[in-house]
Amino acid sequence: MVKAIVGANWGDEGKGKITDMLAREADIIVRFQGGSNAGHTIINEYGKFALHLLPSGVFYKHTTNVIGNGVALNIPYLMKEIQSLAERGVPMPKIKISDRTQILMPYHILFDQYEEERLGGKSFGSTKAGIAPFYSDKYAKIGFQVSELFDTEGLKNKIAGICEMKNVILEHLYHKPAINPDELFHTLMEYRSMVEPYLCDVSALLQDAIKEGRNILFEGQLGSLKDPDFGIYPMVTSSSTLAAYSAIGAGIPPYEIKNIVAVVKAYSSAVGAGEFVTEIFGDEADELRKRGGDAGEFGATTGRPRRMGWFDAVASRYGCRMQGATEAALTVLDVLGYLDAIPVCVGYEIDGVVSKNFPVTVKLKKAKPVYEYLPGWKQDIRGIKSYNDLPKDCRNYIEFIEKELQVPITLVSNGPGRDEIIRRN
Ligand code: GDP
């Protein structure tokens, strides 16, 4: 059975925790898009980890962890991440990397920095991990597949051609040092020896696993609203964050994805710039951020303070719909226990008209939230294990959100730990 776990919001919904938890029942965990530009926070018996490139199944001995062809593969970064697990006593996980994955080159990171510098205040708030330059090159057909590392003659020629072009931009647009083709070749040869032990034909591996009836878990990064097509363009990421893309980013038939779990946060948060209709500011935001602790304060990768807001049913329903969610996991509900009344955005007012549909970015800029206020439960719900033991007003909040999402909420997360989860049937 193939299952995907994806974000319905702006990212940081707590997908890492849900994936880590569901990975217990999985044979294979797969990353299919993005790179080291976002992270998953996982808390388990080994401690607290922020994973950026490794799939969230790496803590289990029985799982195979796969990096699909859709990922932006920063090879030295991945090696460091593997090493950091070993240093903290985690047994060496089984890792497979698609031989069709493209390499995030050292110059992608530089170009990302230089472009942010050039744009100054008008920048996209990039994480400077090289992700946008990487995907630009991939689709401009000047990227490097890991398989190309094994054709040294072809590689040398390709490097020469690409340096010629990149160096013009470096010199004349950014006024920065040129790339030396010999040094780049040498770096890539180092990358080759690092990555070689992990390479395989991932789509063949996965399609065989499907035939054998294995449980495969696809793990998305960020969320629906950061998708380049369906998100808040241009303040989006550079690869698709949707479950549908897992078929392409790892090489399986789309109809094999039977179950799509959209992770939905019980309030809103976002890292980086972009439209955010229910954003709150000042003391109200500081309080929620503080209560959110790790879940509220800083992005797992960027360390940037998160922007905070109330639950946005318009954006979350759209987020679930674009994911094709068959079920939803509601996370960080425990954080809201301090509020007397909890605002929930049930509509957007745009030019005097209230709508429940999530619009294109130019209209979104004008949207004002229409709130309904639900009674708070004024209680710490951490430690509660069964749904019926939750306070009535808390269940009411969950069921209200479920109705708005139009997707069954099957999991409720009431704390950051692996076991802090309530299953609902
Ligand atoms: P991801 O990118 O979607 O995996 O999200 P992150 O892991 O970056 O951010 C989620 C943060 O919330 C992490 O610090 C988690 O430990 C924390 N977290 C996840 N679920 C819960 C929850 O139910 N309650 C609380 N308090 N924190 C949670």
XYZ file of C-alpha atoms and ligand atoms in Angstrom:
453
model
C 0.000 0.000 0.000
C 1.293 3.425 -0.907
C 0.589 6.281 1.450
C 1.650 9.926 1.188
C 2.050 12.333 4.097
C 1.956 15.915 2.965
C 1.346 19.406 4.336
C -1.944 21.225 3.772
C -0.660 24.629 4.874
C 2.595 26.602 4.583
C 4.838 23.838 5.933
C 5.964 23.160 9.507
C 2.671 21.384 10.169
C 4.445 18.600 12.039
C 4.764 16.145 9.127
C 8.046 14.836 10.530
C 6.395 13.631 13.689
C 3.465 12.011 11.863
C 5.813 10.368 9.336
C 8.110 9.110 12.081
C 5.093 7.646 13.820
C 3.567 6.023 10.732
C 7.008 4.812 9.605
C 6.732 2.145 12.256
C 4.244 0.349 9.992
C 6.112 1.102 6.753
C 8.790 -0.808 4.856
C 10.029 2.065 2.714
C 10.011 5.835 3.324
C 10.551 8.089 0.333
C 11.454 11.743 -0.189
C 10.276 12.867 -3.619
C 10.854 16.644 -3.859
C 12.695 19.590 -2.328
C 16.115 19.582 -0.771
C 17.799 20.666 2.408
C 15.729 23.859 2.448
C 13.170 22.675 4.975
C 13.284 20.294 7.845
C 11.371 17.853 9.904
C 11.663 17.819 13.650
C 11.567 14.395 15.243
C 11.745 13.566 18.914
C 12.394 9.938 19.852
C 14.468 7.739 22.155
C 17.710 8.976 20.547
C 16.915 12.616 21.218
C 15.693 15.511 19.123
C 16.610 15.704 15.442
C 16.020 18.173 12.638
C 16.258 16.163 9.415
C 16.590 18.073 6.164
C 17.412 15.600 3.443
C 17.065 12.192 5.057
C 13.635 10.587 5.067
C 11.967 10.440 8.490
C 12.185 6.646 8.638
C 15.912 6.590 9.392
C 15.394 5.835 13.079
C 13.844 2.423 12.456
C 15.957 -0.613 11.693
C 13.312 -2.262 9.517
C 12.876 0.583 7.014
C 14.577 1.426 3.750
C 14.951 5.179 3.252
C 14.789 6.424 -0.284
C 15.738 9.682 -1.954
C 13.808 9.931 -5.185
C 14.775 11.540 -8.469
C 12.668 14.641 -7.674
C 14.917 15.707 -4.815
C 17.621 18.408 -4.998
C 20.526 16.315 -3.753
C 23.147 18.226 -1.792
C 25.668 15.398 -1.441
C 28.028 16.767 1.250
C 25.021 17.919 3.248
C 23.509 14.453 3.108
C 26.792 12.881 4.215
C 26.928 15.226 7.201
C 23.382 14.345 8.120
C 24.159 10.606 7.978
C 27.257 11.185 10.086
C 25.357 13.213 12.681
C 22.981 10.272 13.235
C 25.925 7.941 13.833
C 27.466 10.404 16.277
C 24.306 10.327 18.348
C 24.035 6.566 18.513
C 21.449 5.938 15.791
C 22.218 2.641 13.977
C 23.258 3.171 10.335
C 20.002 3.323 8.374
C 19.409 1.657 5.015
C 19.543 4.439 2.412
C 18.925 4.305 -1.337
C 19.344 7.205 -3.734
C 17.934 7.264 -7.238
C 20.575 7.230 -9.973
C 18.394 9.826 -11.720
C 18.547 12.336 -8.875
C 20.194 15.600 -9.820
C 23.075 17.103 -7.896
C 22.767 20.379 -6.106
C 26.014 22.001 -7.210
C 28.176 24.253 -5.014
C 27.450 27.126 -7.400
C 23.678 26.744 -6.900
C 24.147 27.802 -3.298
C 26.326 30.747 -4.369
C 23.886 31.870 -7.060
C 21.086 31.747 -4.517
C 23.054 34.026 -2.165
C 24.182 36.385 -4.911
C 20.675 36.770 -6.270
C 19.256 37.532 -2.811
C 21.998 40.153 -2.391
C 21.237 41.641 -5.794
C 17.500 41.867 -5.076
C 18.095 43.403 -1.647
C 14.788 44.228 0.024
C 12.810 42.788 -2.900
C 14.134 39.267 -2.347
C 11.962 36.149 -2.135
C 13.282 35.332 1.320
C 15.111 32.303 -0.025
C 16.613 29.823 2.416
C 19.811 30.174 0.331
C 20.135 26.413 0.050
C 20.424 26.703 -3.737
C 17.002 25.225 -4.420
C 15.685 27.760 -6.968
C 18.926 27.811 -9.040
C 18.972 24.000 -8.876
C 15.458 23.517 -10.261
C 15.977 26.312 -12.822
C 19.008 24.443 -14.172
C 17.245 21.086 -14.051
C 14.444 22.311 -16.287
C 16.816 24.362 -18.443
C 18.516 20.980 -19.042
C 21.872 22.068 -17.678
C 21.688 20.052 -14.463
C 23.801 17.012 -13.559
C 22.246 13.627 -12.805
C 24.277 11.551 -10.356
C 24.596 8.927 -13.085
C 26.672 11.420 -15.107
C 29.397 11.276 -12.469
C 30.378 7.907 -13.913
C 31.030 9.207 -17.419
C 34.170 11.247 -16.718
C 34.864 12.366 -20.301
C 31.286 13.485 -20.869
C 31.329 15.162 -17.493
C 34.464 17.196 -18.255
C 32.983 18.481 -21.498
C 29.710 19.367 -19.869
C 31.450 21.193 -17.010
C 33.450 23.260 -19.515
C 30.297 24.337 -21.346
C 28.380 25.182 -18.211
C 31.253 27.126 -16.628
C 31.475 29.260 -19.751
C 27.892 30.350 -19.304
C 27.822 30.605 -15.499
C 31.037 32.621 -15.470
C 29.583 35.313 -17.705
C 26.805 35.844 -15.179
C 29.184 35.672 -12.229
C 31.476 38.268 -13.717
C 29.016 40.697 -15.245
C 25.866 40.433 -13.145
C 27.165 39.557 -9.695
C 30.815 40.706 -9.908
C 31.966 37.553 -8.116
C 34.826 35.080 -8.672
C 34.515 32.702 -11.623
C 34.108 28.917 -11.310
C 37.244 26.928 -12.094
C 36.246 23.905 -14.232
C 39.098 21.705 -12.952
C 38.215 22.384 -9.339
C 34.574 21.667 -10.057
C 35.488 18.362 -11.716
C 37.571 17.441 -8.684
C 34.674 18.284 -6.335
C 32.320 16.152 -8.394
C 34.711 13.214 -8.224
C 34.595 13.528 -4.429
C 30.805 13.592 -4.605
C 30.940 10.437 -6.713
C 32.756 8.432 -4.077
C 30.423 9.733 -1.364
C 27.224 8.822 -3.159
C 28.190 5.644 -5.020
C 27.332 3.138 -2.250
C 23.730 4.357 -2.106
C 22.761 4.538 -5.779
C 20.081 2.372 -7.319
C 17.229 2.335 -9.803
C 14.652 3.656 -7.352
C 11.605 3.390 -9.601
C 12.366 -0.310 -10.208
C 12.887 -0.825 -6.472
C 9.569 0.832 -5.657
C 7.566 -0.848 -8.393
C 8.850 -4.261 -7.232
C 7.978 -3.332 -3.658
C 4.452 -2.403 -4.751
C 4.082 -5.794 -6.463
C 5.218 -7.517 -3.285
C 2.571 -5.641 -1.311
C 5.003 -3.652 0.808
C 4.014 -0.511 2.693
C 5.531 2.580 1.152
C 5.338 6.011 2.709
C 5.953 9.173 0.701
C 7.031 12.122 2.749
C 6.354 15.630 1.444
C 8.197 18.748 2.430
C 6.549 22.146 3.027
C 2.830 22.333 2.172
C 0.168 22.973 -0.480
C 0.443 26.747 -0.210
C 4.134 26.604 -1.162
C 3.459 24.623 -4.334
C 4.765 26.479 -7.413
C 1.465 26.016 -9.301
C -1.211 25.998 -6.622
C 0.442 27.975 -3.833
C 0.957 31.679 -3.205
C 3.136 32.226 -6.280
C 5.778 33.674 -6.422
C 6.404 33.194 -2.682
C 6.553 29.450 -3.157
C 9.171 26.762 -3.339
C 10.638 25.463 -6.599
C 9.343 21.888 -6.660
C 5.814 20.591 -6.312
C 4.767 19.927 -2.727
C 1.692 17.939 -3.749
C 1.116 14.223 -3.187
C 0.509 13.811 -6.924
C 4.123 14.736 -7.542
C 5.367 11.784 -5.521
C 4.527 9.573 -8.500
C 6.904 11.615 -10.659
C 9.507 12.438 -8.027
C 10.106 8.751 -7.295
C 8.793 6.928 -10.367
C 5.622 5.026 -9.508
C 2.241 4.923 -11.277
C -0.029 7.717 -9.948
C -2.934 5.331 -9.309
C -0.856 3.436 -6.735
C -1.149 6.268 -4.182
C -4.145 4.991 -2.234
C -3.988 6.998 0.918
C -3.090 10.667 1.322
C -2.723 12.059 4.819
C -2.786 15.858 4.840
C -1.172 17.287 7.942
C -3.102 20.325 9.140
C -1.979 22.611 11.925
C -4.550 23.620 14.572
C -3.495 27.249 14.062
C -1.436 28.855 11.293
C 2.249 29.596 11.009
C 4.509 30.458 8.120
C 8.195 31.034 7.620
C 9.263 33.567 5.001
C 7.340 36.151 3.034
C 4.035 35.737 1.197
C 0.284 36.076 1.596
C -1.018 35.008 4.990
C -4.603 36.181 5.518
C -5.054 35.211 9.184
C -1.692 36.542 10.347
C -1.663 38.118 13.804
C 0.866 40.535 15.247
C 2.105 42.070 18.482
C 1.339 40.565 21.897
C -1.307 38.211 20.491
C 1.240 36.664 18.108
C 4.031 36.616 20.697
C 1.820 34.739 23.124
C 0.874 32.063 20.559
C 4.506 31.772 19.399
C 5.675 31.382 22.980
C 2.986 28.798 23.783
C 3.920 26.933 20.624
C 7.422 26.408 21.995
C 9.417 24.593 19.356
C 6.332 24.275 17.215
C 5.826 28.027 17.271
C 9.138 29.733 17.392
C 11.572 28.972 14.636
C 11.714 27.102 11.327
C 13.556 23.759 11.663
C 16.017 24.627 8.897
C 16.073 28.377 8.711
C 15.935 29.226 12.416
C 13.779 32.163 11.335
C 10.945 33.187 13.677
C 7.646 31.904 12.349
C 4.799 34.236 11.470
C 1.717 33.299 13.456
C -2.015 33.324 12.749
C -5.360 31.717 13.518
C -6.669 28.607 11.819
C -7.584 29.373 8.229
C -10.337 27.027 7.059
C -10.400 28.549 3.557
C -6.688 27.928 2.965
C -6.655 24.553 4.757
C -9.664 23.142 2.884
C -8.031 24.221 -0.387
C -4.730 22.771 0.847
C -6.389 19.408 1.543
C -8.241 19.458 -1.764
C -5.078 20.123 -3.777
C -3.343 17.281 -1.955
C -6.289 14.997 -2.691
C -6.390 14.214 1.023
C -8.214 11.029 1.997
C -7.692 11.844 5.674
C -6.235 14.604 7.814
C -3.976 14.728 10.861
C -4.579 17.749 13.094
C -1.427 18.804 14.945
C -0.305 21.066 17.807
C -3.784 21.209 19.248
C -2.298 21.232 22.765
C -0.904 24.727 22.143
C -4.378 26.322 22.035
C -5.387 25.316 25.576
C -4.798 28.825 26.982
C -7.434 30.685 24.973
C -10.900 31.726 26.179
C -12.215 31.913 22.634
C -10.495 30.673 19.484
C -10.896 32.543 16.204
C -11.312 30.385 13.098
C -11.304 31.993 9.666
C -14.305 30.653 7.739
C -14.321 33.041 4.775
C -12.371 35.712 2.920
C -13.858 39.097 2.234
C -12.554 40.397 -1.078
C -13.910 43.696 -2.436
C -16.911 43.438 -0.124
C -17.824 39.879 -1.155
C -17.342 36.937 1.217
C -16.079 33.738 -0.330
C -15.035 30.312 0.928
C -12.764 29.690 -2.038
C -9.020 30.197 -1.965
C -8.207 32.641 -4.783
C -5.163 33.424 -6.953
C -2.443 35.542 -5.363
C -3.502 38.931 -6.809
C -6.930 38.527 -5.187
C -5.494 36.989 -2.040
C -3.611 40.209 -1.390
C -6.976 41.947 -0.847
C -8.560 39.223 1.301
C -9.678 40.009 4.854
C -10.451 37.142 7.224
C -14.025 36.513 8.384
C -13.844 34.889 11.823
C -16.068 32.655 13.853
C -15.177 32.320 17.544
C -15.249 28.898 19.158
C -15.133 28.402 22.934
C -11.688 27.467 24.301
C -11.203 24.449 26.569
C -8.797 26.140 28.991
C -7.010 22.934 29.844
C -3.747 21.153 29.134
C -4.624 18.223 26.872
C -1.157 16.669 26.722
C -1.127 13.127 27.977
C -4.712 12.393 26.911
C -4.781 9.157 24.905
C -8.349 8.698 23.787
C -10.603 11.008 21.825
C -13.515 10.862 24.217
C -11.311 11.985 27.096
C -10.667 15.311 25.368
C -12.672 18.234 26.797
C -15.993 18.776 25.032
C -15.003 22.187 23.654
C -11.810 20.700 22.290
C -13.742 17.969 20.454
C -16.086 20.676 19.237
C -13.092 22.578 17.772
C -11.829 19.426 16.031
C -15.243 18.563 14.646
C -15.829 22.139 13.474
C -12.519 22.061 11.587
C -13.321 18.630 10.169
C -16.589 19.937 8.747
C -14.774 22.904 7.207
C -12.012 20.724 5.745
C -14.469 18.193 4.321
C -11.897 15.514 5.114
C -12.064 13.108 8.072
C -9.592 13.933 10.835
C -8.230 10.523 11.807
C -5.259 11.622 13.908
C -5.023 14.339 16.532
C -1.555 15.275 17.765
C -1.420 16.681 21.292
C 2.319 16.991 21.876
C 5.641 16.773 20.028
C 6.544 13.220 21.105
C 6.131 10.133 18.971
C 3.398 8.708 21.195
C 1.469 11.903 21.751
C -1.216 11.041 19.266
C -4.911 10.266 19.431
C -6.292 7.951 16.763
C -9.900 8.432 15.755
C -11.929 5.945 13.801
P 7.320 19.610 9.463
O 8.265 20.335 8.559
O 5.923 19.613 8.954
O 7.788 18.259 9.845
O 7.234 20.456 10.793
P 8.396 20.733 11.819
O 8.835 19.464 12.375
O 9.410 21.653 11.279
O 7.629 21.615 12.895
C 6.773 21.113 13.750
C 7.207 21.422 15.164
O 6.116 21.139 15.993
C 8.341 20.571 15.710
O 9.091 21.313 16.625
C 7.609 19.424 16.402
O 8.349 18.822 17.436
C 6.422 20.137 16.931
N 5.179 19.349 17.037
C 4.678 18.463 16.150
N 3.468 18.038 16.556
C 3.209 18.689 17.721
C 2.092 18.702 18.625
O 1.078 18.039 18.421
N 2.196 19.516 19.714
C 3.283 20.296 19.955
N 3.290 21.059 21.035
N 4.328 20.331 19.115
C 4.295 19.535 18.022
